[in-house]
């Protein structure tokens, strides 16, 4: 079903209620997602982005109910990852000569994915395409989050089509930011930022500065996933400015894995110590092998400090902690403190190795960490509690 969202624009995307994993298995989507595609109809008609490949037939057949496909004059591809370009092959089968407006990198990516010689028109920042009373202006946004990414601004209706930027994996029937649970929306927006954009925070800051300097009147921000920001659309831009600037709340997250509960006991004792020292600080304890990895990363994103714990296993550390440390390295968190802890039986290498990984991931190590031999007794747990107190004070 399509939905008219402004005088000239209707939403013609796909809400994916079933999606539980995105980017293969890299990103959990507890609330589904949507692939937003928009039809701008003026004297000329432009289609902005398509949908993920599994929905290509459904997308094209619904689009046919909305418009005679040969009436589409232009296709604009803001970003060409398969969740947005996936229906192009099916669509271009019907209208093979329709020009595709994208960046030069976008053309290379489409060619690399689909191996078709379509009618590409490369655009750069400031290039425009008149639709009649309204005009599309292109704004390149490389690495937000792929090299091909661009935003498109529609004057007249004053809409910024931002593709992945300002998106959320959040399936809704109602489509607009003011019609959904605000806490859920902002959590999904933060999870999206953490897992997809945090790495590119310096580019986010620069691009927003550039956008603001253009003094565009923005009545709606239409991303390619999740809700459309129509109520106070600039709120998400301002939020991104904060998130891109080494964001942190007064929170400490303790992430651990455990084999026979010793490292769990340490985690809980350390948490007790933190609470004693700084009762106002929110302390979260998460088992890396049981909690969702992307939710853990979102909690790391909003923390001022993290403690990572694992028992020593085979002269190393656990599988779950290993995967998480690799993701933490990739996301390049800024200005966060960290330390390692863990139980051991003989070699006790885990703490030292976790420290090395935390440091390589850009965390500031507070100290050399804490280890307990075998199962911690009351005295050892008191030592962990004291360690937590000192960690909080540092
Ligand atoms: Fe939603 Fe980068 O694709």
mmCIF file of N, CA, C and O in Angstrom, residues 2 5 45 52 66 101 121 172 178 217 239 252 258 304 315 327 361 370 376:
data_model
loop_
_atom_site.group_PDB
_atom_site.id
_atom_site.type_symbol
_atom_site.label_atom_id
_atom_site.label_comp_id
_atom_site.label_asym_id
_atom_site.label_seq_id
_atom_site.Cartn_x
_atom_site.Cartn_y
_atom_site.Cartn_z
ATOM 1 N N UNK A 2 0.454 2.184 -0.798
ATOM 2 C CA UNK A 2 1.235 3.434 -0.786
ATOM 3 C C UNK A 2 0.595 4.409 0.208
ATOM 4 O O UNK A 2 -0.527 4.191 0.672
ATOM 5 N N UNK A 5 2.515 11.331 1.576
ATOM 6 C CA UNK A 5 3.130 11.936 2.766
ATOM 7 C C UNK A 5 3.271 13.452 2.648
ATOM 8 O O UNK A 5 3.506 14.130 3.635
ATOM 9 N N UNK A 45 8.216 12.795 -12.928
ATOM 10 C CA UNK A 45 8.104 11.881 -11.785
ATOM 11 C C UNK A 45 9.449 11.213 -11.510
ATOM 12 O O UNK A 45 10.103 10.717 -12.429
ATOM 13 N N UNK A 52 14.551 -4.088 -0.659
ATOM 14 C CA UNK A 52 15.424 -5.261 -0.574
ATOM 15 C C UNK A 52 14.958 -6.324 -1.578
ATOM 16 O O UNK A 52 13.744 -6.510 -1.790
ATOM 17 N N UNK A 66 0.113 1.849 -8.457
ATOM 18 C CA UNK A 66 0.199 3.258 -8.086
ATOM 19 C C UNK A 66 0.398 4.146 -9.310
ATOM 20 O O UNK A 66 -0.111 5.258 -9.367
ATOM 21 N N UNK A 101 19.831 8.216 -11.519
ATOM 22 C CA UNK A 101 20.677 9.279 -10.963
ATOM 23 C C UNK A 101 21.340 8.779 -9.692
ATOM 24 O O UNK A 101 20.656 8.374 -8.746
ATOM 25 N N UNK A 121 23.232 8.378 -14.745
ATOM 26 C CA UNK A 121 23.580 9.805 -14.758
ATOM 27 C C UNK A 121 24.268 10.089 -13.422
ATOM 28 O O UNK A 121 23.650 9.970 -12.369
ATOM 29 N N UNK A 172 6.689 -0.108 11.358
ATOM 30 C CA UNK A 172 5.477 0.507 11.898
ATOM 31 C C UNK A 172 4.419 0.553 10.800
ATOM 32 O O UNK A 172 4.748 0.570 9.618
ATOM 33 N N UNK A 178 5.823 10.835 15.130
ATOM 34 C CA UNK A 178 4.941 11.257 16.213
ATOM 35 C C UNK A 178 3.830 10.242 16.484
ATOM 36 O O UNK A 178 2.974 10.479 17.337
ATOM 37 N N UNK A 217 15.121 24.714 4.251
ATOM 38 C CA UNK A 217 13.932 24.566 5.077
ATOM 39 C C UNK A 217 13.563 23.081 5.043
ATOM 40 O O UNK A 217 13.350 22.515 3.969
ATOM 41 N N UNK A 239 20.211 15.342 17.705
ATOM 42 C CA UNK A 239 20.606 14.148 18.446
ATOM 43 C C UNK A 239 21.848 13.527 17.819
ATOM 44 O O UNK A 239 22.772 13.127 18.525
ATOM 45 N N UNK A 252 27.896 2.742 33.537
ATOM 46 C CA UNK A 252 29.021 1.807 33.388
ATOM 47 C C UNK A 252 28.428 0.453 33.045
ATOM 48 O O UNK A 252 27.504 -0.024 33.713
ATOM 49 N N UNK A 258 31.058 -16.476 31.439
ATOM 50 C CA UNK A 258 31.426 -17.271 32.605
ATOM 51 C C UNK A 258 31.261 -18.755 32.280
ATOM 52 O O UNK A 258 30.378 -19.122 31.493
ATOM 53 N N UNK A 304 30.025 5.567 29.914
ATOM 54 C CA UNK A 304 31.276 6.324 30.025
ATOM 55 C C UNK A 304 32.448 5.368 30.236
ATOM 56 O O UNK A 304 33.600 5.722 29.990
ATOM 57 N N UNK A 315 44.272 -20.670 27.400
ATOM 58 C CA UNK A 315 45.259 -19.574 27.380
ATOM 59 C C UNK A 315 44.718 -18.327 26.676
ATOM 60 O O UNK A 315 45.488 -17.483 26.216
ATOM 61 N N UNK A 327 33.826 -6.540 17.466
ATOM 62 C CA UNK A 327 32.832 -5.543 17.055
ATOM 63 C C UNK A 327 33.147 -4.179 17.681
ATOM 64 O O UNK A 327 32.994 -3.135 17.036
ATOM 65 N N UNK A 361 41.215 -1.219 20.598
ATOM 66 C CA UNK A 361 39.910 -0.721 20.156
ATOM 67 C C UNK A 361 39.714 0.754 20.521
ATOM 68 O O UNK A 361 38.657 1.324 20.263
ATOM 69 N N UNK A 370 41.638 -7.059 37.103
ATOM 70 C CA UNK A 370 41.626 -7.878 38.332
ATOM 71 C C UNK A 370 41.343 -9.346 37.980
ATOM 72 O O UNK A 370 40.487 -9.642 37.138
ATOM 73 N N UNK A 376 35.996 -17.382 43.653
ATOM 74 C CA UNK A 376 36.257 -16.342 44.657
ATOM 75 C C UNK A 376 35.512 -16.605 45.970
ATOM 76 O O UNK A 376 34.315 -16.904 45.957
#
